[in-house]
Amino acid sequence: MTSAPTIGVLALQGDGREHLIALDRAGASSRPVRRPEELEGLDGIVLPGGESTTMDKLARAFGVRDPLRAALRAGLPAYGSCAGMILLADRVLDAPPDQETLGGIDMTVRRNAFGRQVASFEGDVKVTGVEGGPMHGVFIRAPWVEEVGAGVEVLARVEGGEAAGRIVAVRQGSLLATSFHPEVTGDGRVHEMFVRIVIDRQT
Ligand code: GLN
């Protein structure tokens, strides 16, 4: 690996800016992506937190949804946080009937699970593959993962409280997703893990 990997951030809506900063800190060269031609040359992509229904609509309007779906199918590594996790899920519960995802991870997520049922919350989360102690998870009207297929590795579950045991971080191949937003707490370890996934795939 001679140069930093180029990682895009889907910047149609949501907290893309925080991800651009976190990716650059983790050693990537990041840039926003809104249009299909901006997918060219990417080594990976981040799907940010925000509102998955709005991102879905805007992705269709900008003509980027189908090319992005195709790129994911072809193996483009991706990391989705919160709304981005929903976009990477093959199946979604509590979504409007016309909402579609990009898919890629064989899992069912429940939208707004923390917001509706047990309120948005913050708490420590131990994430497999992240060294140096638990992460501080910020869950904002976040999804949780209801069930995963055999090829999906569960990286973290909620440890205590009403949502104890719920899956909040997963990986399937070079696709990574978290219910929480590491980009808002300044803890770069999930972005570092994603940059390693991208680099490992290239070498
Ligand atoms: N509730 C949002 C959705 O369904 C996700 C919230 C978030 O990204 N903080 O897309």
Short mmCIF file of C-alpha atoms and ligand atoms in Angstrom, two decimals:
data_model
loop_
_atom_site.label_atom_id
_atom_site.label_comp_id
_atom_site.label_asym_id
_atom_site.label_seq_id
_atom_site.Cartn_x
_atom_site.Cartn_y
_atom_site.Cartn_z
CA MET A 1 0.00 0.00 0.00
CA THR A 2 1.74 3.13 -1.15
CA SER A 3 -0.96 5.76 -0.81
CA ALA A 4 -3.93 6.44 1.43
CA PRO A 5 -7.13 4.70 0.33
CA THR A 6 -9.81 6.96 -1.13
CA ILE A 7 -13.02 6.68 0.85
CA GLY A 8 -16.21 8.47 -0.10
CA VAL A 9 -18.94 9.65 2.24
CA LEU A 10 -22.50 9.66 0.89
CA ALA A 11 -23.32 13.31 1.47
CA LEU A 12 -26.95 13.65 0.40
CA GLN A 13 -28.17 14.27 3.96
CA GLY A 14 -26.97 13.60 7.49
CA ASP A 15 -23.71 13.98 9.37
CA GLY A 16 -21.29 13.39 6.49
CA ARG A 17 -18.86 16.09 7.59
CA GLU A 18 -17.98 14.31 10.84
CA HIS A 19 -17.22 11.13 8.88
CA LEU A 20 -14.96 12.99 6.43
CA ILE A 21 -12.95 14.31 9.39
CA ALA A 22 -12.84 10.91 11.13
CA LEU A 23 -11.70 9.16 7.93
CA ASP A 24 -8.89 11.63 7.28
CA ARG A 25 -7.75 11.21 10.90
CA ALA A 26 -7.76 7.44 10.38
CA GLY A 27 -5.36 7.79 7.42
CA ALA A 28 -7.75 7.79 4.47
CA SER A 29 -8.23 10.41 1.81
CA SER A 30 -11.94 11.20 2.02
CA ARG A 31 -14.36 13.02 -0.24
CA PRO A 32 -18.11 13.60 -0.37
CA VAL A 33 -20.22 11.65 -2.88
CA ARG A 34 -23.54 12.86 -4.25
CA ARG A 35 -23.52 11.92 -7.92
CA PRO A 36 -22.97 8.62 -9.69
CA GLU A 37 -19.72 9.76 -11.35
CA GLU A 38 -18.28 10.51 -7.90
CA LEU A 39 -18.29 6.77 -7.15
CA GLU A 40 -15.45 6.38 -9.68
CA GLY A 41 -12.12 5.54 -8.10
CA LEU A 42 -13.40 4.89 -4.58
CA ASP A 43 -11.80 2.19 -2.44
CA GLY A 44 -14.62 2.35 0.10
CA ILE A 45 -17.67 4.37 1.13
CA VAL A 46 -19.28 5.53 4.36
CA LEU A 47 -23.04 5.86 4.70
CA PRO A 48 -23.62 8.40 7.47
CA GLY A 49 -26.20 8.86 10.19
CA GLY A 50 -29.21 10.99 9.38
CA GLU A 51 -32.59 9.91 8.10
CA SER A 52 -32.61 6.77 5.98
CA THR A 53 -35.97 7.51 4.32
CA THR A 54 -34.71 10.91 3.14
CA MET A 55 -31.37 9.46 2.00
CA ASP A 56 -33.21 6.78 0.03
CA LYS A 57 -35.37 9.41 -1.73
CA LEU A 58 -32.42 11.70 -2.45
CA ALA A 59 -30.24 8.81 -3.67
CA ARG A 60 -32.94 7.95 -6.20
CA ALA A 61 -33.37 11.62 -7.20
CA PHE A 62 -29.61 12.08 -7.69
CA GLY A 63 -29.40 8.86 -9.70
CA VAL A 64 -26.79 7.46 -7.33
CA ARG A 65 -28.83 4.68 -5.72
CA ASP A 66 -28.61 2.02 -8.43
CA PRO A 67 -24.91 2.57 -9.26
CA LEU A 68 -24.10 2.49 -5.53
CA ARG A 69 -26.09 -0.72 -5.10
CA ALA A 70 -24.18 -2.22 -8.02
CA ALA A 71 -20.85 -1.09 -6.55
CA LEU A 72 -21.69 -2.73 -3.21
CA ARG A 73 -22.69 -5.95 -5.01
CA ALA A 74 -19.36 -5.82 -6.82
CA GLY A 75 -17.54 -5.70 -3.46
CA LEU A 76 -17.02 -2.01 -2.61
CA PRO A 77 -16.31 -1.93 1.15
CA ALA A 78 -18.81 0.15 3.13
CA TYR A 79 -19.37 1.33 6.67
CA GLY A 80 -22.84 2.50 7.73
CA SER A 81 -23.59 4.25 11.02
CA CYS A 82 -27.18 4.46 12.27
CA ALA A 83 -29.22 5.47 9.19
CA GLY A 84 -26.28 4.07 7.19
CA MET A 85 -26.75 0.72 8.95
CA ILE A 86 -30.36 0.74 7.73
CA LEU A 87 -29.19 1.42 4.16
CA LEU A 88 -26.87 -1.62 4.31
CA ALA A 89 -29.54 -3.98 5.68
CA ASP A 90 -31.18 -6.53 3.39
CA ARG A 91 -34.42 -6.21 5.41
CA VAL A 92 -35.98 -3.35 7.43
CA LEU A 93 -38.85 -3.31 9.93
CA ASP A 94 -40.89 -0.21 10.81
CA ALA A 95 -40.06 1.48 7.52
CA PRO A 96 -42.54 3.24 5.22
CA PRO A 97 -43.76 0.85 2.50
CA ASP A 98 -41.88 2.64 -0.29
CA GLN A 99 -38.52 2.74 1.54
CA GLU A 100 -35.83 0.65 -0.11
CA THR A 101 -32.34 -0.11 1.12
CA LEU A 102 -29.11 -0.61 -0.76
CA GLY A 103 -28.67 -3.92 1.01
CA GLY A 104 -25.58 -6.08 1.31
CA ILE A 105 -25.67 -7.28 4.91
CA ASP A 106 -27.88 -10.32 5.52
CA MET A 107 -29.72 -8.84 8.50
CA THR A 108 -33.07 -7.44 9.58
CA VAL A 109 -32.94 -4.06 11.33
CA ARG A 110 -35.70 -2.28 13.19
CA ARG A 111 -35.82 1.46 12.49
CA ASN A 112 -36.09 3.86 15.43
CA ALA A 113 -35.93 0.90 17.81
CA PHE A 114 -34.16 2.87 20.53
CA GLY A 115 -36.16 6.04 19.93
CA ARG A 116 -39.56 4.46 20.05
CA GLN A 117 -39.20 1.70 22.57
CA VAL A 118 -36.52 2.54 25.06
CA ALA A 119 -35.64 6.16 24.21
CA SER A 120 -32.41 7.35 22.63
CA PHE A 121 -29.54 6.65 24.99
CA GLU A 122 -25.81 6.60 25.50
CA GLY A 123 -23.84 3.75 26.93
CA ASP A 124 -20.57 1.87 26.78
CA VAL A 125 -20.29 -0.77 24.08
CA LYS A 126 -17.58 -3.40 23.74
CA VAL A 127 -16.88 -3.89 20.05
CA THR A 128 -15.03 -7.00 18.84
CA GLY A 129 -11.95 -5.95 16.90
CA VAL A 130 -11.74 -2.55 18.62
CA GLU A 131 -8.93 -2.56 21.16
CA GLY A 132 -8.40 -0.34 24.18
CA GLY A 133 -11.64 -0.64 26.13
CA PRO A 134 -15.32 -0.09 25.40
CA MET A 135 -16.59 2.65 23.11
CA HIS A 136 -19.04 5.28 24.22
CA GLY A 137 -22.10 4.56 22.10
CA VAL A 138 -24.45 7.40 21.19
CA PHE A 139 -27.77 6.01 19.94
CA ILE A 140 -30.07 8.62 18.37
CA ARG A 141 -33.41 7.16 17.29
CA ALA A 142 -31.15 4.33 16.27
CA PRO A 143 -31.95 0.97 14.71
CA TRP A 144 -31.02 -2.30 16.30
CA VAL A 145 -30.46 -5.57 14.52
CA GLU A 146 -33.27 -8.07 15.05
CA GLU A 147 -31.65 -11.03 13.37
CA VAL A 148 -28.60 -11.88 11.26
CA GLY A 149 -27.84 -14.54 8.69
CA ALA A 150 -25.12 -17.15 9.13
CA GLY A 151 -22.47 -15.11 7.29
CA VAL A 152 -22.78 -12.08 9.56
CA GLU A 153 -20.39 -11.55 12.46
CA VAL A 154 -21.94 -9.87 15.52
CA LEU A 155 -19.40 -7.33 16.84
CA ALA A 156 -21.37 -5.77 19.69
CA ARG A 157 -24.51 -6.05 21.76
CA VAL A 158 -26.08 -3.68 24.28
CA GLU A 159 -24.96 -4.80 27.72
CA GLY A 160 -27.50 -3.49 30.19
CA GLY A 161 -30.89 -1.85 30.53
CA GLU A 162 -34.08 -2.52 28.62
CA ALA A 163 -32.29 -3.16 25.33
CA ALA A 164 -29.77 -5.62 26.81
CA GLY A 165 -28.64 -8.22 24.29
CA ARG A 166 -29.68 -6.26 21.21
CA ILE A 167 -27.14 -6.39 18.38
CA VAL A 168 -25.66 -2.95 17.58
CA ALA A 169 -22.56 -3.67 15.46
CA VAL A 170 -22.03 -6.23 12.70
CA ARG A 171 -19.66 -7.14 9.91
CA GLN A 172 -20.18 -9.20 6.79
CA GLY A 173 -17.02 -9.40 4.68
CA SER A 174 -16.00 -5.84 3.92
CA LEU A 175 -19.33 -4.37 5.02
CA LEU A 176 -19.45 -2.90 8.53
CA ALA A 177 -22.38 -1.31 10.37
CA THR A 178 -23.03 0.22 13.79
CA SER A 179 -26.28 1.47 15.35
CA PHE A 180 -24.34 4.16 17.17
CA HIS A 181 -22.41 7.18 15.88
CA PRO A 182 -18.68 7.00 16.63
CA GLU A 183 -18.24 10.05 14.40
CA VAL A 184 -19.91 12.29 16.98
CA THR A 185 -17.82 11.29 19.99
CA GLY A 186 -14.38 11.80 18.41
CA ASP A 187 -13.45 8.14 19.04
CA GLY A 188 -11.76 7.13 15.81
CA ARG A 189 -11.47 3.39 16.41
CA VAL A 190 -14.36 2.21 14.22
CA HIS A 191 -13.15 4.39 11.33
CA GLU A 192 -9.64 2.96 11.84
CA MET A 193 -11.11 -0.55 11.67
CA PHE A 194 -12.92 0.36 8.45
CA VAL A 195 -9.79 1.86 6.88
CA ARG A 196 -7.96 -1.42 7.73
CA ILE A 197 -10.78 -3.41 6.07
CA VAL A 198 -10.40 -1.25 2.93
CA ILE A 199 -6.62 -1.60 2.87
CA ASP A 200 -6.74 -5.38 3.50
CA ARG A 201 -9.09 -5.78 0.58
CA GLN A 202 -6.69 -3.94 -1.74
CA THR A 203 -3.58 -5.91 -0.79
N1 GLN B 1 -34.08 7.10 12.67
C1 GLN B 1 -33.19 7.32 11.57
C2 GLN B 1 -33.59 6.52 10.34
O1 GLN B 1 -34.48 5.76 10.37
C3 GLN B 1 -31.76 7.00 11.94
C4 GLN B 1 -31.27 7.94 13.00
C5 GLN B 1 -29.83 8.32 12.92
O2 GLN B 1 -29.14 8.09 11.92
N2 GLN B 1 -29.38 8.96 13.96
O3 GLN B 1 -33.00 6.68 9.33
#
